[in-house]
PDB file of C-alpha atoms in Angstrom:
ATOM      1  CA  UNK A   1     -57.401   5.080  71.189  1.00 52.00           C
ATOM      2  CA  UNK A   2     -55.810   8.362  71.944  1.00 52.00           C
ATOM      3  CA  UNK A   3     -54.734   7.303  75.374  1.00 52.00           C
ATOM      4  CA  UNK A   4     -52.955   4.215  74.077  1.00 52.00           C
ATOM      5  CA  UNK A   5     -50.772   6.247  71.688  1.00 50.00           C
ATOM      6  CA  UNK A   6     -49.850   8.631  74.465  1.00 51.00           C
ATOM      7  CA  UNK A   7     -48.932   5.787  76.836  1.00 53.00           C
ATOM      8  CA  UNK A   8     -46.824   4.112  74.150  1.00 49.00           C
ATOM      9  CA  UNK A   9     -44.868   7.274  73.418  1.00 51.00           C
ATOM     10  CA  UNK A  10     -44.248   8.018  77.059  1.00 53.00           C
ATOM     11  CA  UNK A  11     -43.043   4.489  77.775  1.00 53.00           C
ATOM     12  CA  UNK A  12     -40.533   4.324  74.853  1.00 52.00           C
ATOM     13  CA  UNK A  13     -37.671   6.685  74.344  1.00 57.00           C
ATOM     14  CA  UNK A  14     -38.226   8.779  71.164  1.00 57.00           C
ATOM     15  CA  UNK A  15     -35.157   7.327  69.392  1.00 54.00           C
ATOM     16  CA  UNK A  16     -36.578   3.809  69.613  1.00 51.00           C
ATOM     17  CA  UNK A  17     -39.858   4.971  68.176  1.00 50.00           C
ATOM     18  CA  UNK A  18     -38.175   6.537  65.212  1.00 53.00           C
ATOM     19  CA  UNK A  19     -35.891   3.577  64.624  1.00 54.00           C
ATOM     20  CA  UNK A  20     -38.728   1.164  64.237  1.00 54.00           C
ATOM     21  CA  UNK A  21     -40.998   3.421  62.217  1.00 57.00           C
ATOM     22  CA  UNK A  22     -41.531   3.248  58.508  1.00 56.00           C
ATOM     23  CA  UNK A  23     -40.790   0.623  55.899  1.00 63.00           C
ATOM     24  CA  UNK A  24     -37.347  -0.885  55.500  1.00 70.00           C
ATOM     25  CA  UNK A  25     -35.352   0.517  52.566  1.00 71.00           C
ATOM     26  CA  UNK A  26     -33.414  -1.951  50.457  1.00 75.00           C
ATOM     27  CA  UNK A  27     -29.733  -1.211  49.787  1.00 76.00           C
ATOM     28  CA  UNK A  28     -29.275   1.013  46.703  1.00 81.00           C
ATOM     29  CA  UNK A  29     -28.618  -0.901  43.535  1.00 80.00           C
ATOM     30  CA  UNK A  30     -25.196  -0.429  41.938  1.00 82.00           C
ATOM     31  CA  UNK A  31     -25.058   2.054  39.055  1.00 82.00           C
ATOM     32  CA  UNK A  32     -25.467   0.534  35.611  1.00 81.00           C
ATOM     33  CA  UNK A  33     -22.217  -0.184  33.764  1.00 81.00           C
ATOM     34  CA  UNK A  34     -21.107   2.598  31.426  1.00 81.00           C
ATOM     35  CA  UNK A  35     -22.350   2.234  27.880  1.00 81.00           C
ATOM     36  CA  UNK A  36     -19.608   1.298  25.474  1.00 79.00           C
ATOM     37  CA  UNK A  37     -19.877   2.780  22.016  1.00 75.00           C
ATOM     38  CA  UNK A  38     -19.940   0.100  19.350  1.00 79.00           C
ATOM     39  CA  UNK A  39     -16.776  -0.159  17.294  1.00 80.00           C
ATOM     40  CA  UNK A  40     -17.217   1.522  13.958  1.00 81.00           C
ATOM     41  CA  UNK A  41     -15.104   0.309  11.089  1.00 81.00           C
ATOM     42  CA  UNK A  42     -13.362   3.098   9.172  1.00 82.00           C
ATOM     43  CA  UNK A  43     -15.085   4.054   5.974  1.00 81.00           C
ATOM     44  CA  UNK A  44     -13.557   2.273   3.002  1.00 84.00           C
ATOM     45  CA  UNK A  45     -11.606   4.379   0.530  1.00 82.00           C
ATOM     46  CA  UNK A  46     -13.901   5.043  -2.423  1.00 86.00           C
ATOM     47  CA  UNK A  47     -12.830   3.250  -5.565  1.00 87.00           C
ATOM     48  CA  UNK A  48     -13.499   6.278  -7.780  1.00 90.00           C
ATOM     49  CA  UNK A  49     -10.772   8.865  -7.124  1.00 91.00           C
ATOM     50  CA  UNK A  50     -13.284  11.696  -7.660  1.00 92.00           C
ATOM     51  CA  UNK A  51     -15.110  10.576  -4.495  1.00 92.00           C
ATOM     52  CA  UNK A  52     -12.002  10.569  -2.282  1.00 91.00           C
ATOM     53  CA  UNK A  53     -11.023  13.387   0.072  1.00 93.00           C
ATOM     54  CA  UNK A  54      -8.748  16.086  -1.274  1.00 95.00           C
ATOM     55  CA  UNK A  55      -5.163  16.180  -0.071  1.00 94.00           C
ATOM     56  CA  UNK A  56      -4.827  18.750   2.710  1.00 95.00           C
ATOM     57  CA  UNK A  57      -3.093  21.975   1.773  1.00 96.00           C
ATOM     58  CA  UNK A  58      -3.391  25.071  -0.337  1.00 96.00           C
ATOM     59  CA  UNK A  59      -1.922  26.518  -3.523  1.00 97.00           C
ATOM     60  CA  UNK A  60       0.605  29.378  -3.652  1.00 96.00           C
ATOM     61  CA  UNK A  61       1.670  31.089  -6.861  1.00 96.00           C
ATOM     62  CA  UNK A  62       4.988  32.848  -7.331  1.00 95.00           C
ATOM     63  CA  UNK A  63       6.999  34.163 -10.225  1.00 93.00           C
ATOM     64  CA  UNK A  64      10.384  35.587 -11.031  1.00 91.00           C
ATOM     65  CA  UNK A  65      12.262  36.322 -14.250  1.00 90.00           C
ATOM     66  CA  UNK A  66      13.027  32.625 -14.844  1.00 92.00           C
ATOM     67  CA  UNK A  67       9.857  30.821 -13.790  1.00 93.00           C
ATOM     68  CA  UNK A  68       6.234  30.903 -12.793  1.00 95.00           C
ATOM     69  CA  UNK A  69       5.100  28.242 -10.364  1.00 96.00           C
ATOM     70  CA  UNK A  70       2.131  26.983  -8.408  1.00 97.00           C
ATOM     71  CA  UNK A  71       3.059  25.048  -5.267  1.00 97.00           C
ATOM     72  CA  UNK A  72       0.728  22.962  -3.123  1.00 97.00           C
ATOM     73  CA  UNK A  73       1.225  22.094   0.532  1.00 96.00           C
ATOM     74  CA  UNK A  74       0.620  23.050   4.120  1.00 95.00           C
ATOM     75  CA  UNK A  75       1.371  26.635   5.126  1.00 94.00           C
ATOM     76  CA  UNK A  76       4.822  26.950   6.693  1.00 93.00           C
ATOM     77  CA  UNK A  77       6.080  23.650   5.243  1.00 92.00           C
ATOM     78  CA  UNK A  78       7.873  22.643   2.076  1.00 91.00           C
ATOM     79  CA  UNK A  79       5.434  22.120  -0.799  1.00 94.00           C
ATOM     80  CA  UNK A  80       4.328  18.575  -1.522  1.00 94.00           C
ATOM     81  CA  UNK A  81       3.814  19.306  -5.207  1.00 95.00           C
ATOM     82  CA  UNK A  82       4.930  22.062  -7.584  1.00 96.00           C
ATOM     83  CA  UNK A  83       3.926  22.817 -11.159  1.00 97.00           C
ATOM     84  CA  UNK A  84       6.746  25.034 -12.479  1.00 96.00           C
ATOM     85  CA  UNK A  85       7.022  26.759 -15.834  1.00 95.00           C
ATOM     86  CA  UNK A  86      10.589  27.203 -17.075  1.00 95.00           C
ATOM     87  CA  UNK A  87      10.203  30.411 -19.130  1.00 92.00           C
ATOM     88  CA  UNK A  88      13.504  30.007 -21.009  1.00 92.00           C
ATOM     89  CA  UNK A  89      12.764  26.468 -22.238  1.00 93.00           C
ATOM     90  CA  UNK A  90       8.934  26.632 -22.429  1.00 93.00           C
ATOM     91  CA  UNK A  91       8.525  23.425 -20.465  1.00 96.00           C
ATOM     92  CA  UNK A  92       6.448  22.630 -17.397  1.00 96.00           C
ATOM     93  CA  UNK A  93       7.914  20.508 -14.623  1.00 95.00           C
ATOM     94  CA  UNK A  94       5.623  18.610 -12.262  1.00 96.00           C
ATOM     95  CA  UNK A  95       7.607  17.946  -9.066  1.00 94.00           C
ATOM     96  CA  UNK A  96       6.399  15.759  -6.226  1.00 92.00           C
ATOM     97  CA  UNK A  97       8.421  15.985  -3.025  1.00 87.00           C
ATOM     98  CA  UNK A  98       9.422  12.444  -2.063  1.00 74.00           C
ATOM     99  CA  UNK A  99      11.300  13.027   1.192  1.00 60.00           C
ATOM    100  CA  UNK A 100      10.313  14.954   4.262  1.00 53.00           C
ATOM    101  CA  UNK A 101       6.959  16.316   3.162  1.00 46.00           C
ATOM    102  CA  UNK A 102       4.913  13.435   1.889  1.00 49.00           C
ATOM    103  CA  UNK A 103       4.429  10.334   4.018  1.00 46.00           C
ATOM    104  CA  UNK A 104       3.099   8.273   1.097  1.00 49.00           C
ATOM    105  CA  UNK A 105       6.210   8.922  -0.969  1.00 50.00           C
ATOM    106  CA  UNK A 106       8.663   9.017   1.964  1.00 44.00           C
ATOM    107  CA  UNK A 107       7.726   5.508   3.108  1.00 45.00           C
ATOM    108  CA  UNK A 108       9.403   3.987   0.072  1.00 50.00           C
ATOM    109  CA  UNK A 109      11.020   6.755  -1.978  1.00 52.00           C
ATOM    110  CA  UNK A 110      12.132   5.672  -5.420  1.00 52.00           C
ATOM    111  CA  UNK A 111      15.857   5.180  -5.889  1.00 55.00           C
ATOM    112  CA  UNK A 112      17.768   8.065  -7.546  1.00 55.00           C
ATOM    113  CA  UNK A 113      17.754   8.100 -11.360  1.00 61.00           C
ATOM    114  CA  UNK A 114      14.972   5.556 -11.461  1.00 80.00           C
ATOM    115  CA  UNK A 115      12.354   6.103 -14.123  1.00 84.00           C
ATOM    116  CA  UNK A 116       8.763   5.735 -13.000  1.00 85.00           C
ATOM    117  CA  UNK A 117       5.357   6.383 -14.465  1.00 90.00           C
ATOM    118  CA  UNK A 118       3.218   9.180 -13.090  1.00 92.00           C
ATOM    119  CA  UNK A 119      -0.467   8.712 -13.775  1.00 95.00           C
ATOM    120  CA  UNK A 120      -2.324  12.003 -14.062  1.00 96.00           C
ATOM    121  CA  UNK A 121      -6.092  11.785 -13.803  1.00 97.00           C
ATOM    122  CA  UNK A 122      -8.483  14.579 -14.670  1.00 97.00           C
ATOM    123  CA  UNK A 123     -12.247  14.438 -14.988  1.00 96.00           C
ATOM    124  CA  UNK A 124     -11.849  14.083 -18.764  1.00 95.00           C
ATOM    125  CA  UNK A 125      -8.783  11.847 -19.169  1.00 94.00           C
ATOM    126  CA  UNK A 126      -6.197   9.588 -17.566  1.00 96.00           C
ATOM    127  CA  UNK A 127      -2.696   9.765 -18.966  1.00 96.00           C
ATOM    128  CA  UNK A 128       0.750   8.588 -17.985  1.00 96.00           C
ATOM    129  CA  UNK A 129       4.038  10.396 -18.261  1.00 95.00           C
ATOM    130  CA  UNK A 130       7.501   9.031 -17.656  1.00 94.00           C
ATOM    131  CA  UNK A 131       9.364  10.786 -14.869  1.00 91.00           C
ATOM    132  CA  UNK A 132      12.675  10.670 -13.052  1.00 88.00           C
ATOM    133  CA  UNK A 133      13.683  10.793  -9.427  1.00 82.00           C
ATOM    134  CA  UNK A 134      16.258  13.568  -8.896  1.00 75.00           C
ATOM    135  CA  UNK A 135      19.852  12.705  -7.954  1.00 70.00           C
ATOM    136  CA  UNK A 136      19.254  13.086  -4.201  1.00 73.00           C
ATOM    137  CA  UNK A 137      15.998  11.132  -4.325  1.00 70.00           C
ATOM    138  CA  UNK A 138      14.162  14.186  -2.957  1.00 80.00           C
ATOM    139  CA  UNK A 139      11.588  14.628  -5.713  1.00 85.00           C
ATOM    140  CA  UNK A 140       9.955  12.842  -8.583  1.00 88.00           C
ATOM    141  CA  UNK A 141       9.800  15.044 -11.685  1.00 92.00           C
ATOM    142  CA  UNK A 142       7.882  14.874 -14.939  1.00 95.00           C
ATOM    143  CA  UNK A 143       8.770  17.409 -17.633  1.00 96.00           C
ATOM    144  CA  UNK A 144       6.445  18.206 -20.522  1.00 96.00           C
ATOM    145  CA  UNK A 145       6.199  20.804 -23.263  1.00 96.00           C
ATOM    146  CA  UNK A 146       4.206  23.892 -22.335  1.00 96.00           C
ATOM    147  CA  UNK A 147       1.873  23.062 -25.237  1.00 96.00           C
ATOM    148  CA  UNK A 148       1.068  19.544 -23.953  1.00 97.00           C
ATOM    149  CA  UNK A 149      -2.722  19.115 -24.058  1.00 96.00           C
ATOM    150  CA  UNK A 150      -2.627  17.295 -20.705  1.00 97.00           C
ATOM    151  CA  UNK A 151      -1.942  20.661 -19.067  1.00 97.00           C
ATOM    152  CA  UNK A 152      -5.215  21.947 -20.557  1.00 96.00           C
ATOM    153  CA  UNK A 153      -7.050  18.928 -19.173  1.00 97.00           C
ATOM    154  CA  UNK A 154      -5.580  19.617 -15.726  1.00 97.00           C
ATOM    155  CA  UNK A 155      -6.568  23.296 -15.830  1.00 96.00           C
ATOM    156  CA  UNK A 156     -10.110  22.470 -17.017  1.00 96.00           C
ATOM    157  CA  UNK A 157     -10.699  19.451 -14.778  1.00 96.00           C
ATOM    158  CA  UNK A 158     -13.808  19.759 -12.630  1.00 94.00           C
ATOM    159  CA  UNK A 159     -12.521  20.861  -9.238  1.00 93.00           C
ATOM    160  CA  UNK A 160      -9.672  18.371  -8.805  1.00 96.00           C
ATOM    161  CA  UNK A 161      -7.024  16.227 -10.426  1.00 97.00           C
ATOM    162  CA  UNK A 162      -5.068  13.230  -9.202  1.00 96.00           C
ATOM    163  CA  UNK A 163      -1.400  12.292  -9.394  1.00 95.00           C
ATOM    164  CA  UNK A 164      -0.246   8.756  -8.769  1.00 92.00           C
ATOM    165  CA  UNK A 165       3.277   7.363  -8.925  1.00 87.00           C
ATOM    166  CA  UNK A 166       3.954   3.660  -9.440  1.00 80.00           C
ATOM    167  CA  UNK A 167       4.841   2.279  -6.016  1.00 72.00           C
ATOM    168  CA  UNK A 168       4.726   5.675  -4.359  1.00 73.00           C
ATOM    169  CA  UNK A 169       1.237   6.862  -3.432  1.00 85.00           C
ATOM    170  CA  UNK A 170      -1.156   9.494  -4.692  1.00 90.00           C
ATOM    171  CA  UNK A 171      -2.267  13.090  -4.282  1.00 94.00           C
ATOM    172  CA  UNK A 172      -5.729  14.445  -5.056  1.00 96.00           C
ATOM    173  CA  UNK A 173      -5.307  18.157  -5.542  1.00 97.00           C
ATOM    174  CA  UNK A 174      -7.995  20.828  -5.666  1.00 97.00           C
ATOM    175  CA  UNK A 175      -7.973  23.051  -8.700  1.00 95.00           C
ATOM    176  CA  UNK A 176      -7.025  26.698  -8.269  1.00 95.00           C
ATOM    177  CA  UNK A 177      -6.321  29.672 -10.489  1.00 95.00           C
ATOM    178  CA  UNK A 178      -2.651  29.437  -9.492  1.00 96.00           C
ATOM    179  CA  UNK A 179      -2.275  26.293 -11.612  1.00 96.00           C
ATOM    180  CA  UNK A 180      -3.814  27.908 -14.705  1.00 96.00           C
ATOM    181  CA  UNK A 181      -1.693  31.010 -14.232  1.00 95.00           C
ATOM    182  CA  UNK A 182       1.574  29.048 -14.111  1.00 96.00           C
ATOM    183  CA  UNK A 183       0.601  27.105 -17.258  1.00 95.00           C
ATOM    184  CA  UNK A 184      -0.492  30.218 -19.155  1.00 94.00           C
ATOM    185  CA  UNK A 185       2.676  32.101 -18.171  1.00 93.00           C
ATOM    186  CA  UNK A 186       4.600  29.390 -20.010  1.00 91.00           C
ATOM    187  CA  UNK A 187       2.603  29.913 -23.208  1.00 89.00           C
ATOM    188  CA  UNK A 188       3.070  33.655 -23.620  1.00 80.00           C
TER     189      UNK A 188
END
């Protein structure tokens, strides 16, 4: 048997021997198609406002001889909401920026001098106050006495409170000491 292998290899060029040796390899199969992630529907907005995400931003407190205020918004931008104590009149003004800073209110800002209801929700109560859009239509303002018990409910709400304007959107604001300070400054 040894002699037959030697004769075969000497009679055939080595390239032909290698070409015919071994099993045939099938062509490689194409790569599998890329996996497509299933479409995920966005999470529905919770019906209870206390389960919704807070509005993005942070509180800033400031004071001068005429007022003490807590403003909420993104750093470096105009505030979206301000709670301002007018020290001379002992009133608190809730001002919601309606142009330029708040997409929900800017989409359909109320007409100037139009009265609207602002609904203020805390964890202990829901109340409405009548407000007015300023003459340039830039903000929606609600003015209340510094002794209004709704201010106490805002300050003592559990972690958040909500503002909603008829036909204009809503804000869910985190509670901060800045809010309580502005209210208390108005009661001294």
